[in-house]
């Protein structure tokens, strides 16, 4: 940590009386402690933050802008800290000009905003001095010993929690913000607000992570509260075992005094009748005592197959929150956060972006890809490059290749060449429409698994020979017409990400 937070990139010439020591973060913090220095810009910064949030939305703000902190504002210079190099590049290209505009609005002067990479190392007594209180992402004080803590809470029945699955390590984006907010809410309030909370979504999108985070957070806030977390599979296993050993009393007993009951992957009990019966009974008993119940599943309650209707209906009574597949920005954020945790800052930006663009299936696979690449690089003792990444992840990349629809191709091509979609699909033969149409057909052949007749049908009912001709023609043209070749490359890239 200390190594990373060390210094500014170069000597600061604007204040020659500053000793070398102040280049270190500690020194800067000490400067910031001086209230007379903080007051004028701190308000401005809070207003700017509010504007940025309004302009870019909560998800973007939380991922990229919230972690920024003003280290110093002097004269016409503002120095802003960004926790990582990657974020620094990203913020620079995407948001710096807006941030500069807003400073200008606030001060009426031309302001030179400079970003520096530094991990804000909070130290006791610094809280008041660190510019905005939100400076650290998810600025919850870290547990003293970090990992390895016995988070099991001593409950013999509760499954152990993965210490990595905390709220701190959960990156929030558009696709998971509802589920995340709901998870936060149930873990921070002792009042039962919605019962049950039902989290659902496809595999590897963070349901279990959120469940563990809730359990860990509740236990951390109040060790007295009894949280029972288990997978539906374990529920069944225990139940069957209890039946076999005629010990159902003990099995039932464990649920009697829980404050929070969490069952992960409820879809597992589909078609398992006696287990379902027992689950329903348990569920109702806990809810009737006004204790919080949190369930996860791979689909919404009403879509669960092989589960009794009365159970499905009951599962949907509280708050149902879904986790959607990730978008590009969230994937970048997640990679970034994992790299931080791994303590690696040597990952080229193009590799991170490549991974986020290519590994779209789910977060588990994304993490796996990252691990594979870094492990490989360590093994062969060479730094990670884009080439290496492509090589090492060949199989994953192929299976993640996105399915592009013909309609999407048509829309993009029409927009790119500035022709109307209706024209693209019409019978018009004018060159200005005919060429884009051929490009669209070509891309449909390249990027989808549709047959020539199918493609023809989607283009206003054309014959498959027309499509074949278009594909050949564009192949030829790509050899000779570099502009067109570039156009197609551009289109392909946008369509595939
Ligand atoms: P699910 O239970 O939905 O199948 P998991 O919770 O097991 O998925 O998540 C799979 C992996 O992806 C875990 O290692 C988890 O930490 C990680 N993960 C998923 N979503 C996020 C996120 N938003 N931020 C950070 N890590 C995530
Ligand atoms: Mg899971």
PDB file of C-alpha atoms in Angstrom, residues 265-375:
ATOM      1  CA  UNK A 265     -29.745 -21.110  -5.232  1.00  0.00           C
ATOM      2  CA  UNK A 266     -33.274 -22.059  -4.336  1.00  0.00           C
ATOM      3  CA  UNK A 267     -33.806 -23.513  -7.822  1.00  0.00           C
ATOM      4  CA  UNK A 268     -31.946 -26.541  -6.543  1.00  0.00           C
ATOM      5  CA  UNK A 269     -34.987 -27.838  -4.730  1.00  0.00           C
ATOM      6  CA  UNK A 270     -37.062 -27.932  -7.917  1.00  0.00           C
ATOM      7  CA  UNK A 271     -38.845 -31.241  -8.254  1.00  0.00           C
ATOM      8  CA  UNK A 272     -37.629 -32.408  -4.870  1.00  0.00           C
ATOM      9  CA  UNK A 273     -40.992 -32.673  -3.247  1.00  0.00           C
ATOM     10  CA  UNK A 274     -40.340 -33.459   0.367  1.00  0.00           C
ATOM     11  CA  UNK A 275     -37.497 -30.961   0.541  1.00  0.00           C
ATOM     12  CA  UNK A 276     -39.753 -28.321  -0.951  1.00  0.00           C
ATOM     13  CA  UNK A 277     -42.369 -29.071   1.601  1.00  0.00           C
ATOM     14  CA  UNK A 278     -39.876 -28.698   4.420  1.00  0.00           C
ATOM     15  CA  UNK A 279     -38.396 -25.571   2.892  1.00  0.00           C
ATOM     16  CA  UNK A 280     -41.808 -23.971   2.640  1.00  0.00           C
ATOM     17  CA  UNK A 281     -42.588 -24.844   6.190  1.00  0.00           C
ATOM     18  CA  UNK A 282     -39.288 -23.392   7.413  1.00  0.00           C
ATOM     19  CA  UNK A 283     -39.665 -20.316   5.280  1.00  0.00           C
ATOM     20  CA  UNK A 284     -43.131 -19.577   6.599  1.00  0.00           C
ATOM     21  CA  UNK A 285     -42.118 -20.153  10.198  1.00  0.00           C
ATOM     22  CA  UNK A 286     -39.285 -17.644   9.941  1.00  0.00           C
ATOM     23  CA  UNK A 287     -41.337 -15.071   8.085  1.00  0.00           C
ATOM     24  CA  UNK A 288     -44.174 -15.411  10.574  1.00  0.00           C
ATOM     25  CA  UNK A 289     -41.763 -14.424  13.318  1.00  0.00           C
ATOM     26  CA  UNK A 290     -40.917 -11.298  11.332  1.00  0.00           C
ATOM     27  CA  UNK A 291     -37.378 -12.393  10.787  1.00  0.00           C
ATOM     28  CA  UNK A 292     -35.618 -11.463   7.594  1.00  0.00           C
ATOM     29  CA  UNK A 293     -35.481 -14.059   4.847  1.00  0.00           C
ATOM     30  CA  UNK A 294     -33.201 -13.690   1.832  1.00  0.00           C
ATOM     31  CA  UNK A 295     -33.351 -16.099  -1.051  1.00  0.00           C
ATOM     32  CA  UNK A 296     -31.445 -16.296  -4.304  1.00  0.00           C
ATOM     33  CA  UNK A 297     -32.380 -18.108  -7.461  1.00  0.00           C
ATOM     34  CA  UNK A 298     -31.385 -18.341 -11.076  1.00  0.00           C
ATOM     35  CA  UNK A 299     -34.658 -16.851 -12.276  1.00  0.00           C
ATOM     36  CA  UNK A 300     -37.578 -14.874 -10.981  1.00  0.00           C
ATOM     37  CA  UNK A 301     -39.968 -16.604  -8.566  1.00  0.00           C
ATOM     38  CA  UNK A 302     -42.712 -16.916 -11.146  1.00  0.00           C
ATOM     39  CA  UNK A 303     -40.325 -18.435 -13.693  1.00  0.00           C
ATOM     40  CA  UNK A 304     -38.936 -21.100 -11.380  1.00  0.00           C
ATOM     41  CA  UNK A 305     -39.749 -24.476 -12.813  1.00  0.00           C
ATOM     42  CA  UNK A 306     -40.581 -27.525 -10.759  1.00  0.00           C
ATOM     43  CA  UNK A 307     -41.443 -25.479  -7.704  1.00  0.00           C
ATOM     44  CA  UNK A 308     -44.941 -25.504  -6.315  1.00  0.00           C
ATOM     45  CA  UNK A 309     -47.094 -22.539  -7.203  1.00  0.00           C
ATOM     46  CA  UNK A 310     -47.826 -21.603  -3.616  1.00  0.00           C
ATOM     47  CA  UNK A 311     -44.098 -21.421  -2.930  1.00  0.00           C
ATOM     48  CA  UNK A 312     -43.389 -19.380  -6.047  1.00  0.00           C
ATOM     49  CA  UNK A 313     -46.095 -16.972  -5.148  1.00  0.00           C
ATOM     50  CA  UNK A 314     -44.849 -16.658  -1.585  1.00  0.00           C
ATOM     51  CA  UNK A 315     -41.276 -16.041  -2.778  1.00  0.00           C
ATOM     52  CA  UNK A 316     -42.424 -13.056  -4.749  1.00  0.00           C
ATOM     53  CA  UNK A 317     -44.172 -11.300  -1.891  1.00  0.00           C
ATOM     54  CA  UNK A 318     -41.321  -9.175  -0.724  1.00  0.00           C
ATOM     55  CA  UNK A 319     -38.802  -7.420  -2.903  1.00  0.00           C
ATOM     56  CA  UNK A 320     -37.640  -9.172  -6.032  1.00  0.00           C
ATOM     57  CA  UNK A 321     -34.379  -7.752  -7.379  1.00  0.00           C
ATOM     58  CA  UNK A 322     -32.607  -9.010 -10.433  1.00  0.00           C
ATOM     59  CA  UNK A 323     -28.973  -8.971 -11.420  1.00  0.00           C
ATOM     60  CA  UNK A 324     -28.586  -8.405 -15.134  1.00  0.00           C
ATOM     61  CA  UNK A 325     -25.651  -9.358 -17.282  1.00  0.00           C
ATOM     62  CA  UNK A 326     -22.815  -6.869 -16.947  1.00  0.00           C
ATOM     63  CA  UNK A 327     -22.136  -4.037 -19.334  1.00  0.00           C
ATOM     64  CA  UNK A 328     -18.728  -3.009 -20.618  1.00  0.00           C
ATOM     65  CA  UNK A 329     -18.163  -0.295 -18.075  1.00  0.00           C
ATOM     66  CA  UNK A 330     -18.928  -2.562 -15.155  1.00  0.00           C
ATOM     67  CA  UNK A 331     -16.608  -5.222 -16.511  1.00  0.00           C
ATOM     68  CA  UNK A 332     -13.791  -2.706 -16.697  1.00  0.00           C
ATOM     69  CA  UNK A 333     -14.568  -1.646 -13.137  1.00  0.00           C
ATOM     70  CA  UNK A 334     -14.552  -5.226 -11.903  1.00  0.00           C
ATOM     71  CA  UNK A 335     -11.240  -6.016 -13.586  1.00  0.00           C
ATOM     72  CA  UNK A 336      -9.813  -2.890 -12.143  1.00  0.00           C
ATOM     73  CA  UNK A 337     -10.937  -3.781  -8.661  1.00  0.00           C
ATOM     74  CA  UNK A 338      -9.593  -7.336  -8.946  1.00  0.00           C
ATOM     75  CA  UNK A 339      -6.230  -6.011 -10.113  1.00  0.00           C
ATOM     76  CA  UNK A 340      -6.148  -3.741  -7.116  1.00  0.00           C
ATOM     77  CA  UNK A 341      -6.827  -6.636  -4.791  1.00  0.00           C
ATOM     78  CA  UNK A 342      -4.146  -8.691  -6.526  1.00  0.00           C
ATOM     79  CA  UNK A 343      -1.805  -5.763  -6.122  1.00  0.00           C
ATOM     80  CA  UNK A 344      -0.988  -5.636  -9.819  1.00  0.00           C
ATOM     81  CA  UNK A 345      -0.592  -2.350 -11.532  1.00  0.00           C
ATOM     82  CA  UNK A 346       1.319  -3.651 -14.524  1.00  0.00           C
ATOM     83  CA  UNK A 347      -1.671  -4.587 -16.631  1.00  0.00           C
ATOM     84  CA  UNK A 348      -1.723  -2.615 -19.865  1.00  0.00           C
ATOM     85  CA  UNK A 349      -4.919  -0.713 -20.418  1.00  0.00           C
ATOM     86  CA  UNK A 350      -5.472  -2.325 -23.794  1.00  0.00           C
ATOM     87  CA  UNK A 351      -5.498  -5.731 -22.144  1.00  0.00           C
ATOM     88  CA  UNK A 352      -8.052  -4.722 -19.541  1.00  0.00           C
ATOM     89  CA  UNK A 353     -10.225  -3.217 -22.223  1.00  0.00           C
ATOM     90  CA  UNK A 354      -9.794  -6.243 -24.397  1.00  0.00           C
ATOM     91  CA  UNK A 355     -10.912  -8.562 -21.606  1.00  0.00           C
ATOM     92  CA  UNK A 356     -13.911  -6.386 -20.812  1.00  0.00           C
ATOM     93  CA  UNK A 357     -14.862  -6.359 -24.452  1.00  0.00           C
ATOM     94  CA  UNK A 358     -14.400 -10.047 -25.053  1.00  0.00           C
ATOM     95  CA  UNK A 359     -15.348 -11.896 -21.888  1.00  0.00           C
ATOM     96  CA  UNK A 360     -18.963 -10.957 -21.609  1.00  0.00           C
ATOM     97  CA  UNK A 361     -20.571 -14.155 -20.384  1.00  0.00           C
ATOM     98  CA  UNK A 362     -20.313 -13.533 -16.664  1.00  0.00           C
ATOM     99  CA  UNK A 363     -18.085 -12.214 -13.933  1.00  0.00           C
ATOM    100  CA  UNK A 364     -16.818 -15.597 -12.886  1.00  0.00           C
ATOM    101  CA  UNK A 365     -15.435 -16.183 -16.348  1.00  0.00           C
ATOM    102  CA  UNK A 366     -14.037 -12.694 -16.463  1.00  0.00           C
ATOM    103  CA  UNK A 367     -12.173 -13.315 -13.212  1.00  0.00           C
ATOM    104  CA  UNK A 368     -11.009 -16.668 -14.498  1.00  0.00           C
ATOM    105  CA  UNK A 369      -9.644 -15.035 -17.628  1.00  0.00           C
ATOM    106  CA  UNK A 370      -7.789 -12.444 -15.621  1.00  0.00           C
ATOM    107  CA  UNK A 371      -6.317 -15.080 -13.346  1.00  0.00           C
ATOM    108  CA  UNK A 372      -5.245 -17.183 -16.253  1.00  0.00           C
ATOM    109  CA  UNK A 373      -3.455 -14.322 -17.944  1.00  0.00           C
ATOM    110  CA  UNK A 374      -1.664 -13.117 -14.830  1.00  0.00           C
ATOM    111  CA  UNK A 375      -0.710 -16.654 -13.838  1.00  0.00           C
TER     112      UNK A 375
END
